[in-house]
Each structure stands twice: as C-alpha cells, then as structure tokens.
Amino acid sequence: MATVAKYLLGMWIAATVVLAYRWLPPAEGFAVPEAAPIVALHLPLALVAIIAAVVAAAQGVRYLTGRNLASDARSKNAAALAALFCLLTTVTGSAFARVQWGGYWNWDPKQTCIAILLAVYAAYFVLRAGVDDPEKRAAVSGVYIVFAGILTPMLGYVVPKYLAKFSLHPTNTQFDSRYWTVILFATLGFTGLYVWMQNLANRFDVAGLVLQQRLAEAEEAPAPRLVTMATAASGADTEATAWTTR
Amino acid sequence: MSWTAEAGAVFAKELRTEWRTRVALSAVGLFALASLTLIALSFRGAPLTSFRSDADRALQLLTREAVAGSLLWVLIFFTAATGLGRTFVQEAERGTALALRLSARATTVWTGKYAANTLLLLVLTLIAAPILLAILEVRPANAGLLVCVLLIGAVGLAAVMTFTAALVAQASAKSGLLAALSFPLLVPLFLAGVNGTKAALGFGNEAGRWTPALADLQVLGSYAVIAVTASLLLFDFVWND
Amino acid sequence: MDDSVAVFGMIAVPLLIWAGVFAFMLGVDRRVRDLERRVRETGNFREQEERHP
Amino acid sequence: MDTSRQAFLTLENLGKSYGVRRVLRGVSLAVGPGEVVSVTGRNGSGKSTLLKLIAGLLRPSQGEVSLQIGANAKPLDAAGRRQAVGYAAPDLALYDELTGRENLLFFARVRGRRLPDAERRLADVGLAGRGNDLVRAYSSGMRQRLRLAFALLADPPVLLLDEPSLALDEAGVALVAQTVARHKAARGVTLLATNDAGEAALGDRALVLDG
C-alpha cells in the first residue's frame, strides 16, 4: 500500500473519530447522549467483520480448488481479522448496552449473530492448531470455514426472529443523516484498515512460505536410482549387488 | 441405483460393527443416564409450576414446560457430541479409513455414516425425552408435534455432527473438539428446536395446537436440507484429502 | 470551562488509541517490507547467517 | 487380463513434502503391463509414501502420477486410481468387528460389485475355513493374508504391495511370491515396497529411493 494511502487512512479515521464525538447530536432515543459515537462506530465494525468473513470463506474455496498454501494463509488471516472485528463489535456493543441499559448484554439480535460468528472463528483456530501437516491443516480449515460460511448466514434470519421479543434494543433506531454520514465514513475507514492489515498479514505469510520452500529445496536428498534386476542378478553392477547383501 | 446400495452397505456395516462393540451406544447411554440423574437430583425438591398464560412473563420462563424444553436440547447436543464422533475417529486411528477410501466414494461413506448417526441420535432422543419429561413431571400438550420437532431436529443435528466429526478425526487433539466446532453452526437449529419443543410441551400453547410451532418446524426442515446438501458437497474434500 | 475539558477528554482518548494503533501498524508495515527485501536479496539461502526457523 | 484392462503407469518427477520436511523427491518411472518393480530404501526414504501417491491416497507436492488402463485410455484422476489399484500396507486395517468374509463382502459391495467367489478368494490366501471368524481373533499373519485378499478383491490391473510378507510364515511368503508371479503372468503392473532382499528379488527392476 502506497505510503500516502497509509497516512490518508490515518487521517481519515482520525477525522471520523472527531466527527463522531463533536458533530453528532445526542440522539433523542438514547438515555446517555455521549453514547452516540459508540453506536456510530459499532455498526461499521460489524460490517467489516462480515466483509472479512466473506473473504475468509472465499479464500477457503480458492484453497480447496487451487491447493495453493498462499490461499490458505489469506483465508487464515481473513478469519483472524474477522475474529478481531467481531470482538471489537461485541465490545463496543456491550459498552453501549452498559451505558444505555445498565446490562452488559441485551440479546440484541445483531450483536448475538456477531458473537456467534466470533465463536465460529474461535473453533476454526482450535481446529487449525490440532492439525500439524500444513497441507492437511489447510484442507481441513478450508472445509470448515466454507461449511460455516454456508450455515452461518441463516443466523441473520433465524436469530432476529427468535430473539426479537427479548431485546430491549429499539430494533430500528432512527439515525438522522449526520449519523449515516459518520457511519459511512467509519465503514470506509475501517474497511481501509482491514485491507491494510490483511495485506500485511498475507505478505508476511507469503514471505514465510518462500523461505520454507527454499529451505526444502536446499535440503540435500539423494536422487532415486533405477537399477535393473538383470545386472544385479549377474553381479556386474556392484552397487546393485551391494544392495542385495544389505 | 448403485449409489444407494453402496451407501446402504456402509450403513449396514456401521450398524453391525456398532452392534458388536456398542462403543458409541454405551458412551451415549451412560452420558444421558448421568445427565438425567443429575437433573432428577437437582429438581427433586422444587416441583416447578405449570405454564399459565395469565402469569407474568418472567414467571412463565420458570415453568416446567420451558425448563424441560431447554434441558432436553442441552442433553441431546452434549450426548450427541459424546457419541457421534466415534465413527470417524475409530476408522482413522485403526487404519480402516485407508481401505474404505480405496473402495468407496466419499458421498456414500458420508451418507451411510450419517444415516447410522441419525438412527443412534433418534434412539437416544426417544429414550431420554420421556425420562426427562417424567422427571420434570411434564405432560406434553401435543406429543405428535413433540416427536416431529425432535425428529426433524435430530436429522439436522446428525448431519452437522457427522460432517464435523470427519474434520475432528484428522486433528491430533480431539477431545471436546466436536462440541466446540459444531455448536456455533447449530445455533439456528437450537433456537428453533427449543422453541418448537416448548410449544409442543404446552408453553404458550396449552391447547397443544400445531400452528405456534409451524414456523419452528419450517426452520428445522430448511436447516436440515441445507446441512445435508453442504455436507454432500464438501465431504469429498474432507474424506479424500 | 470544565465542559470543554470533559469534551476534550472525550475526544483525546479515542484519538490517542487510534494514534497508537496507527503507529503500531506503520511499524508492522516496515518490518514486513524489510522481510520481503531480505527474501528477495538472499537468492541463495545458504550463507544467510540468521536462519529462518 | 485382456489388453483393454492392461495398465500403463508413468511417474514424472514425483515428490511429496510435509511443510519443510521433504519425504520424496524427483521420482520418475514408467511401468508397463507384466512388469514388477521393487521399491527399496532405508526406513523413511519414502517407500510407503510413493505407493500411497500412486494409489491416490496422497496428493503429490510436485510431479505427477499418470495411470492409464488400456493402451490409449486417458489417465485416471485420483478417484479413478483409487478404484483401479489393489493396495495393501501395514497401516491399512480391515474391520476387527467383522468376520473375514464379512469384510470382503462389505468392501466388494461398497465398490458396487457382487462377490460370488468369497470362499475361493479366502482359500487363495490360505484362510479357507476361517471366513466366519472375527478378524479380531486373527493372528497378525492371518490379518496380512486378509489384506492380500482385500488388495486382489477387484482383480485390479495394478497391484501395490507395501511390505507384503510382514508377519507371514514360510507358506505366507510363498503365497506372496505366487501372487506376484500370477499377477505378472496376467500382464498386470506390480510395485513392491520392501527392504527384504528375498522379496525385492521378485522385481524385474528395483527403484532404490535412497540412491
């Protein structure tokens, strides 16, 4: 990523933070007006978590078809970042719940989905740690993340249906245009941050793979040799006969 | 169609080997027995009240129907996680997986084992459920509905468990992995399952009508279809890798 | 007066956090670029004194 | 074996590595109908890995396995190779909870084939009359004989035997030699992974993996 892009991203997110805290009016629906910025940052974090989840599943499919360990590394990195953003979403969500309703958890449908997604990635990394051969680990992880990618979207439909009646969270908070502007800014900013992190993690892993490849090639391994039995039997080929007596 | 004959051969083999060793059956049976005993002990003193629609919401959640509906699914999930993993783990450890991979297609292997696991899960559920209901003194308002919910739920649960068990068989540290891997994927099934079971027991449905649980049955049904399809699509990558 | 201090505090903390994260990211970015340069330069892996594990 | 079922096996620079650890490197070999090749080398030189790669049980890290059944047929993919080879190895096991016959019947049915001659096949490997006993009660020698019966189950054009004489008595070793000779006479392709000099001598050629 070009250096100018990095600094632009840095300023963009800083500007978003300032906007969130200074420019946002305290929405009337909230008991604590200062809680407004957290909401404006909470939603974008969830969106980026889902973007990372999609990338993780897509790279999983790419590994299963292409069998290139770099795809597996990208899938793993995307999964790690998805877990990170899920965690940030859950933390900001419960911080907001704490400020708004006193409880750290209020079974808000969207928040519950993100927390379950976090559990998927926790399980993913436990599975990854359990397999040692890199290729088998890549295959098993790829399959699990694609299988999860098929089953988890249902959460978006099922969880709101069942948890709606518990949730204290006004499901359709009315955001005025300024909120949506900050949410858009924050989403773009966090997406940029995610892309930057993913890029760095991928390049780090790829460099590791290249070194590993060289290490394997550098290793001296005697080349296999084909010996015809006729010579061995007649004893003309000393190595072959030497081999029979071993 | 030869495909079903081959899957049938795997299914028959699973039943025969399981019947001769009863490894999974005993693991599942003992686990369920232990859980049921613990539940019986913990609820022995305080008989729960029955559901009454006029009671306020918080009290309603503590009624027999609600507790039984939830505990049943906790029991089913953890008992399944104890017994259903055995089939692949044993094949991998013994080396019979090699012989099977040389002889059978991945989909027939999964289908045969899935059918055997579903049967095991149904046997467990249809034995443990009545005992649990007896312990909590719950008479289901609509027994037919209860069986439907448990049946369709078991079909979906066994699919995810069988698929994940094949992944676990490839890992070195296996203990507890099946529950950890399968639980986050099963949340939609549990939500619908618990809700449907409660409705069948009479929670918010004293008359035992079918309509309150129709949506749950639909969720359970579509979940099972998606889980089975996904398993058939992806199993080749697990089995032959 | 104290109102602006409080408000300033409200913004300062998140900004400080972001500045920290940003600095960390720049650090990681440089280390990855160094690693890539080292990998490119060392055509033959053997003489490299610091062996990759 | 009629010509349409004769096998042509070609390995091009075949290699397998587990992460950094390279197990097999640069194996190139062509084996035609009626040929027997012994694969030798010290422990860990990749003998078993090579056979598993050919059988389609492992995915190559480098190079290619090409197996054609019939002179100008197209090479089989890994799934096709799994079905076309007869494979037996020490780490391959059959079901302890099933009898010898039940094992053979199961592995035939799961291939979508009937097995009318189960008795004959058991007798061929010296297990006549033991078909009704659970494999759990089999000695290691008897298990090895059943593995040979398993490998021959589909009358495969290619036979891959990894240390076939393991735990076999005098008669067992003779059985292996006879099986290899019969498969060679039937113009099949045979590969024997072994460190036993006598067994390796069954091969027309030897591929020495540790050079």
mmCIF file of C-alpha atoms in Angstrom, chain B residues 24-25 27-29 31-32 35 72-87 117-118 120-122 124-125 128 153-162 164-165 177-180 182 186 189-190:
data_model
loop_
_atom_site.group_PDB
_atom_site.id
_atom_site.type_symbol
_atom_site.label_atom_id
_atom_site.label_comp_id
_atom_site.label_asym_id
_atom_site.label_seq_id
_atom_site.Cartn_x
_atom_site.Cartn_y
_atom_site.Cartn_z
ATOM 1 C CA ALA B 24 -20.966 -45.380 20.783
ATOM 2 C CA LEU B 25 -24.201 -46.759 22.231
ATOM 3 C CA ALA B 27 -20.957 -43.826 25.592
ATOM 4 C CA VAL B 28 -24.210 -42.124 24.643
ATOM 5 C CA GLY B 29 -26.301 -44.170 27.048
ATOM 6 C CA PHE B 31 -23.740 -39.891 29.345
ATOM 7 C CA ALA B 32 -27.505 -39.456 29.018
ATOM 8 C CA SER B 35 -27.184 -36.145 32.925
ATOM 9 C CA LEU B 72 -33.853 -31.599 26.518
ATOM 10 C CA TRP B 73 -31.824 -29.883 23.825
ATOM 11 C CA VAL B 74 -28.834 -29.361 26.124
ATOM 12 C CA LEU B 75 -28.977 -33.105 26.804
ATOM 13 C CA ILE B 76 -29.331 -34.023 23.128
ATOM 14 C CA PHE B 77 -26.434 -31.798 21.997
ATOM 15 C CA PHE B 78 -23.870 -32.934 24.556
ATOM 16 C CA THR B 79 -24.854 -36.583 24.378
ATOM 17 C CA ALA B 80 -24.562 -36.444 20.588
ATOM 18 C CA ALA B 81 -21.177 -34.731 20.882
ATOM 19 C CA THR B 82 -20.042 -37.628 23.087
ATOM 20 C CA GLY B 83 -21.175 -40.489 20.889
ATOM 21 C CA LEU B 84 -21.338 -39.356 17.279
ATOM 22 C CA GLY B 85 -17.650 -38.572 16.836
ATOM 23 C CA ARG B 86 -16.569 -42.175 17.356
ATOM 24 C CA THR B 87 -17.346 -43.417 13.872
ATOM 25 C CA ASN B 117 -25.631 -41.486 13.396
ATOM 26 C CA THR B 118 -29.184 -40.242 12.835
ATOM 27 C CA LEU B 120 -28.311 -43.528 17.074
ATOM 28 C CA LEU B 121 -29.443 -39.960 17.845
ATOM 29 C CA LEU B 122 -33.123 -40.874 17.406
ATOM 30 C CA LEU B 124 -31.148 -41.628 22.286
ATOM 31 C CA THR B 125 -33.777 -38.893 21.943
ATOM 32 C CA ALA B 128 -34.126 -39.769 27.022
ATOM 33 C CA GLY B 153 -34.141 -31.509 14.661
ATOM 34 C CA ALA B 154 -32.209 -34.770 15.003
ATOM 35 C CA VAL B 155 -31.927 -35.062 11.204
ATOM 36 C CA GLY B 156 -30.240 -31.653 11.002
ATOM 37 C CA LEU B 157 -28.133 -32.123 14.128
ATOM 38 C CA ALA B 158 -26.770 -35.503 12.960
ATOM 39 C CA ALA B 159 -25.783 -34.014 9.577
ATOM 40 C CA VAL B 160 -23.637 -31.265 11.110
ATOM 41 C CA MET B 161 -22.206 -33.599 13.752
ATOM 42 C CA THR B 162 -21.275 -36.313 11.234
ATOM 43 C CA THR B 164 -17.674 -32.061 11.737
ATOM 44 C CA ALA B 165 -16.665 -35.445 13.231
ATOM 45 C CA LEU B 177 -13.323 -30.524 19.615
ATOM 46 C CA LEU B 178 -16.549 -31.886 18.132
ATOM 47 C CA ALA B 179 -18.746 -29.905 20.530
ATOM 48 C CA ALA B 180 -16.689 -26.732 20.025
ATOM 49 C CA SER B 182 -20.357 -27.950 15.778
ATOM 50 C CA LEU B 186 -26.035 -25.411 15.262
ATOM 51 C CA LEU B 189 -31.285 -25.374 14.918
ATOM 52 C CA PHE B 190 -31.259 -24.976 18.709
#
